[in-house]
GROMACS .gro file of C-alpha atoms in nm:
model
  306
    1MET     CA    1  -0.094   0.455   0.432
    2SER     CA    2  -0.021   0.692   0.145
    3THR     CA    3  -0.212   1.013   0.093
    4ASN     CA    4  -0.384   0.852  -0.208
    5ASP     CA    5  -0.530   0.579   0.014
    6TYR     CA    6  -0.700   0.809   0.262
    7VAL     CA    7  -1.079   0.821   0.259
    8PRO     CA    8  -1.234   1.075   0.501
    9PRO     CA    9  -1.470   0.913   0.755
   10LYS     CA   10  -1.830   1.023   0.789
   11VAL     CA   11  -1.746   1.185   1.125
   12TRP     CA   12  -1.393   1.303   1.205
   13THR     CA   13  -1.254   1.209   1.545
   14HIS     CA   14  -0.926   1.299   1.710
   15LEU     CA   15  -0.797   0.947   1.767
   16LYS     CA   16  -0.423   0.977   1.701
   17PRO     CA   17  -0.144   1.236   1.694
   18ASN     CA   18  -0.113   1.415   1.361
   19GLY     CA   19   0.266   1.442   1.363
   20GLY     CA   20   0.480   1.749   1.297
   21VAL     CA   21   0.642   1.999   1.527
   22PHE     CA   22   0.311   2.129   1.667
   23GLU     CA   23   0.175   1.786   1.754
   24SER     CA   24   0.198   1.839   2.130
   25ILE     CA   25  -0.017   2.154   2.132
   26ASN     CA   26  -0.268   2.083   1.855
   27ARG     CA   27  -0.611   1.983   1.978
   28PRO     CA   28  -0.970   2.029   1.858
   29THR     CA   29  -1.094   2.206   2.171
   30ALA     CA   30  -1.046   2.551   2.328
   31GLY     CA   31  -0.999   2.669   2.684
   32ALA     CA   32  -0.730   2.664   2.952
   33THR     CA   33  -0.542   2.347   3.038
   34PHE     CA   34  -0.364   2.475   3.350
   35GLU     CA   35  -0.375   2.760   3.601
   36ARG     CA   36  -0.128   3.047   3.556
   37ASP     CA   37  -0.172   3.418   3.611
   38LEU     CA   38  -0.023   3.662   3.363
   39PRO     CA   39   0.271   3.868   3.490
   40LYS     CA   40   0.243   4.246   3.496
   41GLY     CA   41   0.522   4.501   3.465
   42LYS     CA   42   0.534   4.873   3.539
   43HIS     CA   43   0.434   5.014   3.199
   44PRO     CA   44   0.075   5.085   3.087
   45LEU     CA   45   0.115   4.851   2.788
   46GLN     CA   46   0.158   4.482   2.869
   47LEU     CA   47   0.228   4.256   2.572
   48TYR     CA   48   0.211   3.877   2.589
   49SER     CA   49   0.366   3.735   2.277
   50GLN     CA   50   0.640   3.548   2.098
   51GLY     CA   51   0.866   3.681   1.823
   52THR     CA   52   0.684   3.510   1.539
   53TRP     CA   53   0.575   3.708   1.233
   54ASN     CA   54   0.246   3.799   1.404
   55GLY     CA   55   0.426   3.897   1.722
   56MET     CA   56   0.676   4.113   1.534
   57LYS     CA   57   0.399   4.328   1.388
   58VAL     CA   58   0.321   4.470   1.731
   59THR     CA   59   0.675   4.509   1.865
   60MET     CA   60   0.785   4.682   1.544
   61LEU     CA   61   0.498   4.929   1.577
   62LEU     CA   62   0.568   4.988   1.945
   63GLU     CA   63   0.935   5.055   1.876
   64GLU     CA   64   0.839   5.295   1.595
   65LEU     CA   65   0.609   5.483   1.834
   66LEU     CA   66   0.892   5.512   2.084
   67GLU     CA   67   1.129   5.621   1.807
   68ALA     CA   68   0.880   5.899   1.730
   69GLY     CA   69   0.915   6.026   2.088
   70LEU     CA   70   0.590   5.889   2.228
   71SER     CA   71   0.697   5.780   2.575
   72GLY     CA   72   0.348   5.651   2.650
   73ALA     CA   73   0.424   5.361   2.419
   74GLU     CA   74   0.673   5.212   2.668
   75TYR     CA   75   0.583   4.850   2.718
   76ASP     CA   76   0.663   4.524   2.891
   77ALA     CA   77   0.684   4.228   2.653
   78TRP     CA   78   0.638   3.890   2.822
   79LEU     CA   79   0.726   3.567   2.642
   80ILE     CA   80   0.444   3.326   2.566
   81GLU     CA   81   0.625   3.018   2.436
   82ILE     CA   82   0.370   2.858   2.207
   83ARG     CA   83   0.544   2.524   2.155
   84LYS     CA   84   0.540   2.476   2.532
   85GLY     CA   85   0.168   2.557   2.542
   86ASP     CA   86   0.194   2.878   2.749
   87GLN     CA   87  -0.104   3.013   2.554
   88PHE     CA   88  -0.330   2.764   2.730
   89GLY     CA   89  -0.266   2.908   3.076
   90SER     CA   90  -0.577   3.039   3.250
   91GLY     CA   91  -0.459   3.400   3.264
   92PHE     CA   92  -0.382   3.411   2.894
   93VAL     CA   93  -0.709   3.242   2.797
   94ASP     CA   94  -0.904   3.494   3.008
   95VAL     CA   95  -0.766   3.768   2.782
   96ASN     CA   96  -0.759   3.569   2.460
   97PRO     CA   97  -1.005   3.278   2.440
   98ASN     CA   98  -0.853   3.183   2.103
   99SER     CA   99  -0.514   3.106   2.266
  100LYS     CA  100  -0.301   3.271   1.999
  101ILE     CA  101  -0.031   3.535   2.028
  102PRO     CA  102  -0.008   3.831   2.047
  103THR     CA  103  -0.230   3.966   2.322
  104LEU     CA  104  -0.217   4.316   2.472
  105ILE     CA  105  -0.356   4.474   2.788
  106ASP     CA  106  -0.363   4.854   2.791
  107TYR     CA  107  -0.383   4.993   3.145
  108SER     CA  108  -0.358   5.360   3.046
  109GLY     CA  109  -0.728   5.441   3.088
  110ASP     CA  110  -0.985   5.413   3.365
  111LYS     CA  111  -1.045   5.048   3.280
  112PRO     CA  112  -0.798   4.800   3.127
  113VAL     CA  113  -0.845   4.736   2.757
  114ARG     CA  114  -0.782   4.375   2.659
  115ILE     CA  115  -0.712   4.309   2.293
  116PHE     CA  116  -0.625   3.997   2.098
  117GLU     CA  117  -0.555   3.946   1.727
  118SER     CA  118  -0.256   4.132   1.585
  119GLY     CA  119  -0.457   4.349   1.346
  120ALA     CA  120  -0.683   4.468   1.628
  121ILE     CA  121  -0.378   4.552   1.841
  122LEU     CA  122  -0.217   4.753   1.559
  123LEU     CA  123  -0.539   4.946   1.503
  124HIS     CA  124  -0.581   5.015   1.876
  125LEU     CA  125  -0.227   5.149   1.913
  126ALA     CA  126  -0.243   5.360   1.598
  127GLU     CA  127  -0.570   5.521   1.705
  128ARG     CA  128  -0.460   5.571   2.064
  129PHE     CA  129  -0.139   5.752   1.968
  130GLY     CA  130  -0.269   5.913   1.649
  131ARG     CA  131   0.020   5.778   1.442
  132PHE     CA  132   0.064   5.552   1.140
  133ILE     CA  133  -0.302   5.564   1.037
  134PRO     CA  134  -0.450   5.834   0.812
  135THR     CA  135  -0.739   6.047   0.934
  136GLU     CA  136  -0.873   6.144   0.590
  137ALA     CA  137  -1.157   5.907   0.499
  138SER     CA  138  -1.027   5.778   0.166
  139ALA     CA  139  -0.673   5.716   0.290
  140ARG     CA  140  -0.802   5.559   0.611
  141GLY     CA  141  -1.018   5.323   0.407
  142ASP     CA  142  -0.713   5.229   0.203
  143CYS     CA  143  -0.514   5.160   0.520
  144LEU     CA  144  -0.783   4.942   0.674
  145SER     CA  145  -0.831   4.752   0.348
  146TRP     CA  146  -0.462   4.656   0.336
  147LEU     CA  147  -0.454   4.578   0.708
  148PHE     CA  148  -0.743   4.338   0.674
  149TRP     CA  149  -0.603   4.203   0.346
  150GLN     CA  150  -0.300   4.091   0.542
  151VAL     CA  151  -0.486   3.927   0.829
  152GLY     CA  152  -0.717   3.754   0.583
  153SER     CA  153  -0.451   3.648   0.334
  154THR     CA  154  -0.159   3.519   0.537
  155PRO     CA  155  -0.327   3.203   0.670
  156TYR     CA  156  -0.256   3.076   0.317
  157VAL     CA  157   0.109   3.176   0.362
  158GLY     CA  158   0.173   3.060   0.719
  159GLY     CA  159  -0.083   2.789   0.779
  160GLY     CA  160  -0.065   2.681   0.416
  161PHE     CA  161   0.267   2.730   0.239
  162ALA     CA  162   0.496   2.740   0.543
  163HIS     CA  163   0.323   2.449   0.711
  164PHE     CA  164   0.333   2.209   0.419
  165TYR     CA  165   0.674   2.326   0.292
  166LYS     CA  166   0.856   2.314   0.627
  167TYR     CA  167   0.655   2.174   0.918
  168ALA     CA  168   0.431   1.895   0.788
  169PRO     CA  169   0.564   1.546   0.871
  170VAL     CA  170   0.522   1.442   0.506
  171LYS     CA  171   0.574   1.637   0.185
  172ILE     CA  172   0.252   1.648  -0.018
  173GLU     CA  173   0.304   1.781  -0.368
  174TYR     CA  174  -0.056   1.891  -0.417
  175ALA     CA  175  -0.060   2.089  -0.089
  176ILE     CA  176   0.277   2.255  -0.155
  177ASP     CA  177   0.179   2.344  -0.511
  178ARG     CA  178  -0.159   2.479  -0.399
  179TYR     CA  179  -0.020   2.711  -0.133
  180THR     CA  180   0.292   2.810  -0.326
  181MET     CA  181   0.070   2.929  -0.610
  182GLU     CA  182  -0.138   3.141  -0.373
  183THR     CA  183   0.167   3.279  -0.193
  184LYS     CA  184   0.321   3.387  -0.523
  185ARG     CA  185  -0.008   3.544  -0.630
  186GLN     CA  186  -0.017   3.749  -0.311
  187MET     CA  187   0.345   3.854  -0.360
  188ASP     CA  188   0.249   3.969  -0.709
  189VAL     CA  189  -0.037   4.172  -0.559
  190LEU     CA  190   0.217   4.352  -0.338
  191ASN     CA  191   0.473   4.390  -0.616
  192ARG     CA  192   0.216   4.566  -0.833
  193ARG     CA  193   0.097   4.781  -0.543
  194LEU     CA  194   0.452   4.894  -0.467
  195ALA     CA  195   0.545   4.973  -0.826
  196ASP     CA  196   0.495   5.349  -0.784
  197ARG     CA  197   0.504   5.408  -0.409
  198ALA     CA  198   0.754   5.381  -0.124
  199PHE     CA  199   0.511   5.224   0.120
  200ILE     CA  200   0.180   5.040   0.097
  201LEU     CA  201  -0.023   5.364   0.114
  202GLY     CA  202   0.224   5.596  -0.059
  203ASP     CA  203   0.497   5.817   0.084
  204GLN     CA  204   0.411   5.758   0.452
  205ILE     CA  205   0.457   5.438   0.647
  206SER     CA  206   0.147   5.301   0.819
  207ILE     CA  207   0.018   5.007   1.020
  208ALA     CA  208  -0.047   4.838   0.685
  209ASP     CA  209   0.331   4.818   0.636
  210PHE     CA  210   0.389   4.687   0.989
  211ALA     CA  211   0.122   4.421   0.936
  212ILE     CA  212   0.248   4.305   0.597
  213PHE     CA  213   0.626   4.326   0.638
  214PRO     CA  214   0.689   4.045   0.890
  215TRP     CA  215   0.520   3.796   0.657
  216TYR     CA  216   0.598   3.892   0.298
  217GLY     CA  217   0.906   4.102   0.367
  218THR     CA  218   1.077   3.819   0.550
  219TYR     CA  219   1.019   3.586   0.256
  220ALA     CA  220   1.159   3.851   0.024
  221LEU     CA  221   1.469   3.888   0.244
  222GLY     CA  222   1.528   3.523   0.327
  223TRP     CA  223   1.479   3.554   0.703
  224TYR     CA  224   1.468   3.237   0.916
  225VAL     CA  225   1.390   2.990   0.636
  226ASP     CA  226   1.532   3.109   0.304
  227VAL     CA  227   1.276   3.027   0.035
  228ARG     CA  228   1.376   3.305  -0.205
  229GLN     CA  229   1.493   3.067  -0.476
  230PHE     CA  230   1.194   2.833  -0.438
  231LEU     CA  231   0.946   3.122  -0.460
  232GLY     CA  232   1.134   3.306  -0.736
  233VAL     CA  233   1.153   3.623  -0.528
  234HIS     CA  234   1.358   3.797  -0.800
  235GLU     CA  235   1.031   3.821  -0.994
  236TYR     CA  236   0.906   4.079  -0.741
  237PRO     CA  237   1.165   4.361  -0.740
  238ASN     CA  238   0.928   4.623  -0.596
  239LEU     CA  239   0.845   4.396  -0.305
  240VAL     CA  240   1.216   4.333  -0.241
  241ARG     CA  241   1.298   4.704  -0.254
  242TRP     CA  242   1.022   4.784  -0.004
  243ALA     CA  243   1.130   4.498   0.224
  244GLU     CA  244   1.490   4.622   0.227
  245SER     CA  245   1.366   4.972   0.310
  246MET     CA  246   1.158   4.838   0.600
  247GLU     CA  247   1.447   4.627   0.726
  248SER     CA  248   1.678   4.928   0.737
  249ARG     CA  249   1.464   5.108   0.998
  250PRO     CA  250   1.624   5.091   1.348
  251ALA     CA  251   1.287   5.050   1.520
  252VAL     CA  252   1.195   4.760   1.292
  253GLN     CA  253   1.528   4.597   1.372
  254ARG     CA  254   1.463   4.629   1.744
  255GLY     CA  255   1.108   4.502   1.712
  256ARG     CA  256   1.233   4.192   1.536
  257ARG     CA  257   1.444   4.096   1.837
  258VAL     CA  258   1.169   4.104   2.104
  259ASN     CA  259   1.032   3.778   2.248
  260ARG     CA  260   1.256   3.596   2.001
  261ILE     CA  261   1.357   3.244   2.102
  262GLN     CA  262   1.565   3.176   1.792
  263LYS     CA  263   1.906   3.344   1.803
  264ASP     CA  264   1.892   3.418   1.431
  265VAL     CA  265   2.005   3.779   1.472
  266PRO     CA  266   2.234   3.935   1.735
  267GLY     CA  267   2.081   4.071   2.053
  268CYS     CA  268   1.755   3.878   2.067
  269ILE     CA  269   1.567   3.918   2.395
  270MET     CA  270   1.305   3.683   2.536
  271GLU     CA  271   1.148   3.965   2.738
  272ARG     CA  272   1.158   4.342   2.699
  273HIS     CA  273   1.099   4.582   2.989
  274GLU     CA  274   1.331   4.875   2.918
  275ALA     CA  275   1.490   5.026   2.607
  276SER     CA  276   1.829   4.935   2.754
  277ASP     CA  277   1.744   4.564   2.728
  278PHE     CA  278   1.853   4.570   2.363
  279GLU     CA  279   2.203   4.698   2.436
  280LYS     CA  280   2.239   4.457   2.729
  281ALA     CA  281   2.157   4.164   2.502
  282LEU     CA  282   2.407   4.280   2.241
  283ASN     CA  283   2.675   4.310   2.508
  284VAL     CA  284   2.604   3.954   2.622
  285ASP     CA  285   2.642   3.832   2.264
  286ARG     CA  286   2.964   4.030   2.227
  287LEU     CA  287   3.110   3.873   2.542
  288ALA     CA  288   3.014   3.531   2.407
  289ASN     CA  289   3.195   3.623   2.082
  290LEU     CA  290   2.871   3.572   1.887
  291ILE     CA  291   2.900   3.914   1.718
  292PRO     CA  292   3.182   4.158   1.640
  293HIS     CA  293   3.258   4.403   1.923
  294GLN     CA  294   3.218   4.700   1.688
  295LEU     CA  295   2.861   4.608   1.583
  296PRO     CA  296   2.631   4.904   1.663
  297VAL     CA  297   2.313   4.857   1.864
  298ASP     CA  298   2.088   4.874   1.557
  299GLY     CA  299   2.318   4.691   1.317
  300GLY     CA  300   2.231   4.335   1.405
  301VAL     CA  301   1.976   4.250   1.140
  302LYS     CA  302   2.161   4.346   0.826
  303ALA     CA  303   2.496   4.225   0.959
  304ALA     CA  304   2.344   3.885   1.028
  305ARG     CA  305   2.241   3.849   0.663
  306GLN     CA  306   2.581   3.943   0.520
   0.00000   0.00000   0.00000
């Protein structure tokens, strides 16, 4: 049946698989499907995630906090492999009833703080450590506006453009056109915002940058799936300049490699428990002749694109 032949029924029912790479985990109901407790490491911050764009937001921020000398930001990052359905384990669902990554448990206080949704995690960490979020009312309002702009806007980019362009079992011109138009509009919003400032808020990096970069920056840089030509990324030079600046930060490079299943950059690690895990992973890749022996610990991202 072609897309032009489809007539929606009066009541939708889930009668057949919908196809695509997420077919095995898509379902119209919530809740756990199996029993599994969440592991717990030795650090106060326990992250349960995967190195998707939403997962990267949190690990990039955590690595930036550590780079700033805040040892309290040490964390264990446990892999939740979403295509295998790990997010439907009972322990994960107890913390996050929506069964999406990332999820964080903060054990630093008298009672554990359980947080799901990437934007909420970024805000919690920024407020707890007093970094990467302004305290002055006007600037704070600006930061929160851009943070929530990202979490509200990128479903069009990920669930819309990326899904129909890459993951959908059939290519539907209307759907691709619809979401490409909105993705380009959002990139234009950022390009205009960045015309006269180094970061989203101005001269100082903030959680707004960490929220926005893994989505729009990766499109601007051609990470994972290179859609730069299709999206006409050259039309957004301010966005590209900002993305390159973000990419050059050592902490951002490390954060990109955490809970990453794809070996699309050197030194990816499925789990992170110590800072030394990054160097260990690079050494493994060196021994396997996957990267040059002289590649520095924080040189993997840019070298992989060259």
